[in-house]
Short mmCIF file of C-alpha atoms in Angstrom, two decimals:
data_model
loop_
_atom_site.label_atom_id
_atom_site.label_comp_id
_atom_site.label_asym_id
_atom_site.label_seq_id
_atom_site.Cartn_x
_atom_site.Cartn_y
_atom_site.Cartn_z
CA MET P 22 -3.91 11.22 -0.92
CA LEU P 23 -2.49 8.14 -2.31
CA SER P 24 -0.57 8.52 -5.33
CA PRO P 25 -1.72 6.04 -8.45
CA ARG P 26 0.10 2.81 -9.29
CA LEU P 27 1.54 2.85 -12.19
CA ALA P 28 2.15 -0.18 -14.51
CA VAL P 29 3.07 -1.75 -17.33
CA ARG P 30 1.73 -4.42 -20.24
CA ALA P 31 2.18 -5.92 -23.57
CA LEU P 32 -0.05 -6.18 -26.20
CA ILE P 33 2.37 -9.51 -27.61
CA MET P 34 0.12 -10.46 -31.02
CA GLN P 35 1.40 -13.43 -32.70
CA GLU P 36 -0.23 -15.12 -35.49
CA ASP P 37 -3.63 -12.98 -35.25
CA ARG P 38 -3.65 -14.21 -31.14
CA LEU P 39 -2.85 -11.87 -28.16
CA LEU P 40 -0.82 -13.48 -25.50
CA LEU P 41 -2.86 -13.24 -22.11
CA VAL P 42 -2.08 -15.04 -19.18
CA ASN P 43 -4.11 -15.01 -15.48
CA ALA P 44 -2.52 -13.99 -12.69
CA PHE P 45 -4.48 -15.91 -9.64
CA PRO P 46 -2.60 -18.55 -8.61
CA GLY P 47 -4.18 -21.79 -7.80
CA GLU P 48 -6.81 -20.93 -10.71
CA VAL P 49 -8.66 -19.09 -8.26
CA ASP P 50 -10.20 -16.92 -10.68
CA ASP P 51 -11.17 -16.75 -14.48
CA LEU P 52 -9.67 -12.90 -15.36
CA TRP P 53 -7.66 -12.80 -17.91
CA CYS P 54 -5.30 -9.60 -18.54
CA ALA P 55 -2.25 -8.45 -20.97
CA PRO P 56 0.92 -9.37 -19.53
CA GLY P 57 3.43 -7.11 -17.21
CA GLY P 58 3.61 -5.42 -13.57
CA GLY P 59 4.33 -2.32 -11.13
CA VAL P 60 7.18 0.15 -12.44
CA GLU P 61 10.40 -0.40 -10.29
CA LYS P 62 11.58 2.83 -9.95
CA ASN P 63 15.41 3.43 -11.10
CA ALA P 64 14.24 1.86 -14.72
CA SER P 65 12.22 2.78 -17.73
CA LEU P 66 8.88 1.49 -18.98
CA PRO P 67 10.17 -0.68 -21.86
CA GLU P 68 13.01 -2.34 -19.11
CA ASN P 69 10.61 -2.53 -16.53
CA LEU P 70 8.03 -4.08 -19.52
CA ALA P 71 10.58 -6.03 -20.71
CA ARG P 72 11.96 -7.67 -17.01
CA GLU P 73 7.69 -8.22 -15.98
CA VAL P 74 7.18 -10.14 -19.78
CA TRP P 75 10.19 -12.61 -19.06
CA GLU P 76 9.31 -13.00 -15.18
CA GLU P 77 5.71 -13.81 -16.00
CA THR P 78 6.33 -16.17 -19.55
CA GLY P 79 9.73 -17.20 -19.83
CA LEU P 80 10.03 -14.44 -23.42
CA ARG P 81 12.56 -11.58 -24.57
CA ILE P 82 10.93 -9.39 -25.99
CA ALA P 83 11.05 -5.51 -27.92
CA VAL P 84 9.36 -2.89 -26.28
CA GLY P 85 7.09 -1.00 -29.10
CA ALA P 86 4.80 2.20 -29.15
CA PRO P 87 2.63 2.66 -26.17
CA CYS P 88 -1.39 1.70 -27.15
CA LEU P 89 -3.33 2.20 -24.32
CA VAL P 90 -3.88 3.94 -21.80
CA ASN P 91 -6.03 2.68 -18.84
CA GLU P 92 -6.64 3.52 -15.27
CA PHE P 93 -8.19 1.27 -13.02
CA HIS P 94 -9.54 1.91 -9.09
CA ASN P 95 -11.83 0.68 -6.31
CA PRO P 96 -13.48 3.51 -4.82
CA GLU P 97 -13.88 1.33 -1.48
CA ASP P 98 -10.30 1.29 -0.25
CA ARG P 99 -9.19 4.39 -3.33
CA PHE P 100 -7.16 1.98 -4.63
CA HIS P 101 -6.16 3.79 -8.36
CA GLN P 102 -3.89 2.04 -10.99
CA VAL P 103 -3.01 3.57 -14.50
CA ASP P 104 -1.83 0.76 -16.45
CA LEU P 105 0.32 1.76 -19.47
CA TYR P 106 -0.52 -0.79 -22.35
CA PHE P 107 2.87 -1.38 -24.85
CA ARG P 108 3.09 -2.89 -29.18
CA CYS P 109 5.92 -5.69 -28.07
CA THR P 110 7.24 -8.30 -30.58
CA ILE P 111 9.35 -11.57 -28.92
CA THR P 112 12.33 -11.61 -29.99
CA GLU P 113 13.64 -15.15 -27.81
CA GLY P 114 11.73 -18.12 -26.44
CA ALA P 115 7.88 -19.76 -26.85
CA LEU P 116 5.32 -20.27 -24.11
CA ASP P 117 6.18 -23.44 -22.08
CA ASP P 118 3.44 -25.03 -19.63
CA SER P 119 6.66 -25.71 -17.62
CA TRP P 120 7.71 -22.28 -17.32
CA GLN P 121 7.66 -20.57 -13.23
CA ASP P 122 7.44 -17.12 -12.42
CA PRO P 123 9.47 -16.00 -10.13
CA GLU P 124 7.11 -14.62 -7.42
CA ALA P 125 3.80 -17.34 -8.88
CA ILE P 126 1.64 -15.05 -9.23
CA VAL P 127 1.24 -16.25 -13.26
CA THR P 128 0.11 -19.85 -13.45
CA ARG P 129 -1.22 -19.54 -16.79
CA ARG P 130 -0.30 -18.20 -20.00
CA ARG P 131 -1.23 -18.85 -23.17
CA PHE P 132 -2.33 -16.52 -26.96
CA PHE P 133 -6.19 -16.30 -27.45
CA ALA P 134 -7.61 -15.24 -31.16
CA ARG P 135 -10.13 -12.73 -31.33
CA ASN P 136 -12.77 -15.06 -31.89
CA GLU P 137 -12.16 -16.39 -28.46
CA MET P 138 -12.58 -13.11 -26.68
CA ALA P 139 -15.52 -13.29 -25.78
CA GLY P 140 -15.75 -16.82 -24.34
CA ILE P 141 -13.78 -15.32 -21.79
CA ARG P 142 -13.68 -13.03 -18.69
CA PHE P 143 -10.92 -9.62 -19.39
CA LYS P 144 -9.51 -7.36 -18.48
CA PRO P 145 -9.39 -4.31 -19.42
CA ASP P 146 -12.98 -4.20 -21.98
CA SER P 147 -11.11 -2.54 -24.75
CA LEU P 148 -7.99 -5.09 -25.23
CA PRO P 149 -9.41 -6.81 -28.03
CA GLU P 150 -10.38 -3.12 -29.67
CA VAL P 151 -6.87 -1.94 -28.98
CA ALA P 152 -4.87 -5.16 -29.85
CA TRP P 153 -6.45 -5.59 -33.21
CA SER P 154 -6.75 -2.11 -34.13
CA ALA P 155 -3.58 -0.16 -35.79
CA ALA P 156 -5.04 3.12 -34.41
CA GLY P 157 -2.26 4.91 -32.19
CA ILE P 158 -3.02 5.49 -28.67
CA SER P 159 -6.77 4.75 -26.11
CA TYR P 160 -7.34 6.21 -23.58
CA ASP P 161 -9.63 4.26 -21.27
CA PRO P 162 -10.69 6.28 -17.94
CA LEU P 163 -11.42 5.07 -14.37
CA GLU P 164 -12.80 1.59 -15.08
CA LEU P 165 -14.19 -0.35 -12.05
CA LEU P 166 -11.69 -2.90 -10.69
CA VAL P 167 -12.54 -6.29 -10.80
CA LYS P 168 -12.38 -8.26 -7.86
CA PRO P 169 -11.47 -11.51 -7.77
CA ARG P 170 -13.97 -14.43 -7.91
CA GLN P 171 -14.39 -18.79 -8.22
CA ALA P 172 -13.07 -20.13 -11.63
CA ARG P 173 -15.92 -21.82 -12.98
CA LYS P 174 -15.47 -25.60 -13.24
CA GLY P 175 -13.46 -26.51 -15.70
CA GLY P 176 -11.95 -23.38 -16.13
CA ALA P 177 -11.39 -20.63 -18.44
#
């Protein structure tokens, strides 16, 4: 039996806008998600999250309280990932289009207003509700993994 992959993600709000990244090199897909990624052993969840956000955005953050547990799965190949989302604040830096993700995974990053969320593809489905809510922690069980698709002409 395969163990679920554990990942951490940051909900970063600035001027009532949510930071999202596109983790598809070459803009091969128009799906946006919160910055973050896989947890490495021998580092705390906040340490892993701070590292991932730095790599993907060039921002330094303070990691706050957890706000969402989301599970993704793909029944076809038994992939299962548990994402732990934390409310975070920027402590240093600003988005810069010249920033290069050292792993070359994230190529686009930007802040979205709540009304812009209806015009983009994003995961998880509950992202806007959680991001713009002051509620405690939410849970999304077993959301189907979204497979990449071609980006729409003109970008996302």
